[in-house]
Amino acid sequence: MPPEPNPAPLIAAARKRRELTRAKAIQALRELDRTGAPVSFEGIARRAGISRSWLYGQPDIRAEIERLRDTTRRSPSPQIPAAERSSDASLHARLEAALERNRQLVEENQSLRRQLAHVLGDQRASTRAGAGGQL
């Protein structure tokens, strides 16, 4: 009777192939998200060199693909790469700067209105003084 084959090397090879495939899928997913390209099962499968059916069978990867795909579809403009997205602190600083600029413009506008009112008042007074002397 021949000796039974040892399945351990086959199991180890299958595990290694699965881990490599997962790593390629996750890398492709991150690259598409980072560049702002549309995320889809086909795009990730093509970029990673793996099958779409394998992706559908991975619950965690599938959920992430669907989440990113839905996010991309909801946005009216192309997805902005992650590295180029504004942080909350940056957006807050820009908002504060815009509000400060608005305050400055309101003050300047009020000052100009006061100056205009004085000039028009002086102009009216000088017109009346000139007309009053001729009557």
Coordinates of C-alpha atoms in Angstrom, one line a residue:
M1 CA 0.0 0.0 0.0
P2 CA 1.4 3.4 -1.0
P3 CA 1.9 6.0 1.7
E4 CA -0.8 8.6 2.1
P5 CA 0.1 12.0 0.6
N6 CA 0.8 14.8 3.0
P7 CA -1.8 17.5 2.5
A8 CA 0.0 20.1 4.6
P9 CA 2.1 21.5 1.7
L10 CA -1.1 21.8 -0.5
I11 CA -2.9 23.6 2.3
A12 CA 0.0 25.9 2.9
A13 CA 0.2 26.7 -0.8
A14 CA -3.5 27.4 -1.0
R15 CA -3.3 29.7 2.0
K16 CA -0.4 31.6 0.5
R17 CA -2.2 32.0 -2.8
R18 CA -5.3 33.3 -1.0
E19 CA -3.3 35.8 1.0
L20 CA -1.5 37.0 -2.1
T21 CA -4.8 37.4 -4.0
R22 CA -6.3 39.3 -1.1
A23 CA -3.2 41.6 -1.0
K24 CA -3.5 42.3 -4.7
A25 CA -7.2 43.0 -4.4
I26 CA -6.8 45.4 -1.5
Q27 CA -3.9 47.2 -3.2
A28 CA -6.0 47.7 -6.3
L29 CA -8.9 48.9 -4.2
R30 CA -6.6 51.5 -2.5
E31 CA -5.1 52.6 -5.7
L32 CA -8.4 53.2 -7.4
D33 CA -9.6 55.1 -4.3
R34 CA -6.4 57.1 -4.0
T35 CA -6.5 58.2 -7.7
G36 CA -10.2 59.0 -7.7
A37 CA -10.9 56.5 -10.4
P38 CA -14.4 54.8 -10.3
V39 CA -14.4 51.8 -8.1
S40 CA -16.0 48.7 -9.5
F41 CA -15.6 44.9 -9.2
E42 CA -14.4 44.7 -12.8
G43 CA -11.9 47.5 -12.4
I44 CA -10.4 46.0 -9.3
A45 CA -10.4 42.5 -10.8
R46 CA -8.6 43.8 -13.9
R47 CA -6.1 45.9 -12.0
A48 CA -5.3 43.1 -9.6
G49 CA -5.3 40.3 -12.2
I50 CA -7.9 38.3 -10.3
S51 CA -11.5 37.1 -11.0
R52 CA -14.6 39.0 -10.2
S53 CA -16.2 35.9 -8.8
W54 CA -13.5 35.7 -6.2
L55 CA -14.1 39.3 -5.2
Y56 CA -17.8 38.6 -4.8
G57 CA -17.0 35.8 -2.5
Q58 CA -15.0 37.9 -0.1
P59 CA -17.5 39.7 2.3
D60 CA -15.2 42.3 3.6
I61 CA -13.7 43.3 0.3
R62 CA -17.1 43.2 -1.4
A63 CA -18.6 45.5 1.2
E64 CA -15.7 48.0 0.8
I65 CA -16.1 47.9 -3.0
E66 CA -19.8 48.5 -2.7
R67 CA -19.3 51.3 -0.3
L68 CA -16.8 53.1 -2.4
R69 CA -18.8 52.5 -5.6
D70 CA -21.9 54.0 -4.0
T71 CA -19.9 57.0 -2.8
T72 CA -18.5 57.5 -6.3
R73 CA -22.0 57.2 -7.9
R74 CA -23.6 59.7 -5.5
S75 CA -21.1 62.4 -6.1
P76 CA -22.0 64.6 -9.2
S77 CA -18.3 65.3 -10.0
P78 CA -15.4 62.9 -10.3
Q79 CA -14.1 61.5 -7.0
I80 CA -11.3 63.5 -5.5
P81 CA -8.2 61.4 -4.7
A82 CA -7.8 60.8 -1.0
A83 CA -4.4 62.7 -0.9
E84 CA -6.1 65.8 -2.4
R85 CA -9.2 65.9 -0.2
S86 CA -9.5 68.8 2.2
S87 CA -9.2 68.0 5.9
D88 CA -11.8 69.3 8.4
A89 CA -9.2 71.6 9.9
S90 CA -8.4 73.1 6.4
L91 CA -12.0 73.6 5.6
H92 CA -12.6 75.3 9.0
A93 CA -9.6 77.6 8.4
R94 CA -10.9 78.6 5.0
L95 CA -14.4 79.2 6.4
E96 CA -13.0 81.4 9.2
A97 CA -10.9 83.4 6.6
A98 CA -14.0 83.9 4.4
L99 CA -16.1 85.1 7.4
E100 CA -13.3 87.5 8.4
R101 CA -13.1 88.8 4.8
N102 CA -16.9 89.3 4.8
R103 CA -16.7 91.3 8.1
Q104 CA -14.0 93.5 6.5
L105 CA -16.1 94.1 3.4
V106 CA -19.2 95.0 5.5
E107 CA -17.2 97.6 7.4
E108 CA -15.6 99.0 4.3
N109 CA -19.1 99.2 2.6
Q110 CA -20.5 101.1 5.6
S111 CA -17.6 103.5 5.6
L112 CA -18.0 104.2 1.9
R113 CA -21.7 104.8 2.4
R114 CA -21.0 107.3 5.1
Q115 CA -18.4 109.1 3.0
L116 CA -20.8 109.2 0.0
A117 CA -23.6 110.6 2.2
H118 CA -21.2 113.3 3.5
V119 CA -20.1 114.2 -0.1
L120 CA -23.7 114.3 -1.3
G121 CA -24.7 116.4 1.7
D122 CA -21.9 118.8 1.1
Q123 CA -22.8 118.9 -2.6
R124 CA -26.5 119.6 -1.8
A125 CA -25.5 122.3 0.7
S126 CA -23.2 124.1 -1.8
T127 CA -25.9 123.9 -4.5
R128 CA -28.4 125.5 -2.2
A129 CA -26.0 128.2 -1.1
G130 CA -25.2 129.0 -4.7
A131 CA -28.9 129.1 -5.6
G132 CA -29.9 131.1 -2.5
G133 CA -27.5 133.9 -3.4
Q134 CA -29.0 134.4 -6.8
L135 CA -32.6 134.7 -5.7

